[in-house]
Amino acid sequence: MTKHHLESSHSSPTSQKDVAAKRGHQSSMNSIYYIFYILSINTN
């Protein structure tokens, strides 16, 4: 937990924005892993 995260969560009682941001970050990370997975298959 960083200071910025604590301040943002404190300023907004509903953390829907944080949940949406985490979901977006997780989906982008999954797509990156998927790209690396495809690349590793193509190189073999």
PDB file of C-alpha atoms in Angstrom:
ATOM      1  CA  MET A   1       0.000   0.000   0.000  1.00  0.00           C
ATOM      2  CA  THR A   2       1.487   3.291  -1.078  1.00  0.00           C
ATOM      3  CA  LYS A   3       0.636   6.699   0.338  1.00  0.00           C
ATOM      4  CA  HIS A   4      -1.036   7.702  -2.919  1.00  0.00           C
ATOM      5  CA  HIS A   5      -3.236   4.605  -2.896  1.00  0.00           C
ATOM      6  CA  LEU A   6      -4.313   5.243   0.685  1.00  0.00           C
ATOM      7  CA  GLU A   7      -5.179   8.875  -0.089  1.00  0.00           C
ATOM      8  CA  SER A   8      -7.181   7.977  -3.197  1.00  0.00           C
ATOM      9  CA  SER A   9      -9.099   5.229  -1.410  1.00  0.00           C
ATOM     10  CA  HIS A  10      -9.781   7.564   1.516  1.00  0.00           C
ATOM     11  CA  SER A  11     -11.031  10.406  -0.695  1.00  0.00           C
ATOM     12  CA  SER A  12     -13.503   8.137  -2.487  1.00  0.00           C
ATOM     13  CA  PRO A  13     -15.775   6.112  -0.172  1.00  0.00           C
ATOM     14  CA  THR A  14     -16.724   3.790  -3.032  1.00  0.00           C
ATOM     15  CA  SER A  15     -13.669   2.007  -4.383  1.00  0.00           C
ATOM     16  CA  GLN A  16     -15.298   1.089  -7.688  1.00  0.00           C
ATOM     17  CA  LYS A  17     -12.670   3.120  -9.531  1.00  0.00           C
ATOM     18  CA  ASP A  18      -9.882   1.172  -7.826  1.00  0.00           C
ATOM     19  CA  VAL A  19     -11.559  -2.134  -8.671  1.00  0.00           C
ATOM     20  CA  ALA A  20     -11.981  -1.076 -12.297  1.00  0.00           C
ATOM     21  CA  ALA A  21      -8.340   0.011 -12.458  1.00  0.00           C
ATOM     22  CA  LYS A  22      -7.188  -3.303 -11.002  1.00  0.00           C
ATOM     23  CA  ARG A  23      -9.358  -5.213 -13.468  1.00  0.00           C
ATOM     24  CA  GLY A  24      -7.986  -3.212 -16.386  1.00  0.00           C
ATOM     25  CA  HIS A  25      -4.410  -3.726 -15.200  1.00  0.00           C
ATOM     26  CA  GLN A  26      -4.963  -7.452 -14.737  1.00  0.00           C
ATOM     27  CA  SER A  27      -6.522  -7.861 -18.194  1.00  0.00           C
ATOM     28  CA  SER A  28      -3.650  -5.953 -19.807  1.00  0.00           C
ATOM     29  CA  MET A  29      -1.136  -8.130 -17.980  1.00  0.00           C
ATOM     30  CA  ASN A  30      -2.986 -11.242 -19.142  1.00  0.00           C
ATOM     31  CA  SER A  31      -2.837 -10.038 -22.750  1.00  0.00           C
ATOM     32  CA  ILE A  32       0.908  -9.406 -22.371  1.00  0.00           C
ATOM     33  CA  TYR A  33       1.440 -12.926 -21.022  1.00  0.00           C
ATOM     34  CA  TYR A  34      -0.663 -14.256 -23.893  1.00  0.00           C
ATOM     35  CA  ILE A  35       1.541 -12.455 -26.417  1.00  0.00           C
ATOM     36  CA  PHE A  36       4.692 -13.891 -24.800  1.00  0.00           C
ATOM     37  CA  TYR A  37       3.038 -17.326 -24.849  1.00  0.00           C
ATOM     38  CA  ILE A  38       2.326 -17.073 -28.579  1.00  0.00           C
ATOM     39  CA  LEU A  39       5.854 -15.817 -29.252  1.00  0.00           C
ATOM     40  CA  SER A  40       7.387 -18.685 -27.294  1.00  0.00           C
ATOM     41  CA  ILE A  41       5.325 -21.189 -29.296  1.00  0.00           C
ATOM     42  CA  ASN A  42       6.353 -19.605 -32.595  1.00  0.00           C
ATOM     43  CA  THR A  43      10.063 -19.629 -31.710  1.00  0.00           C
ATOM     44  CA  ASN A  44      10.074 -23.329 -30.761  1.00  0.00           C
TER      45      ASN A  44
END
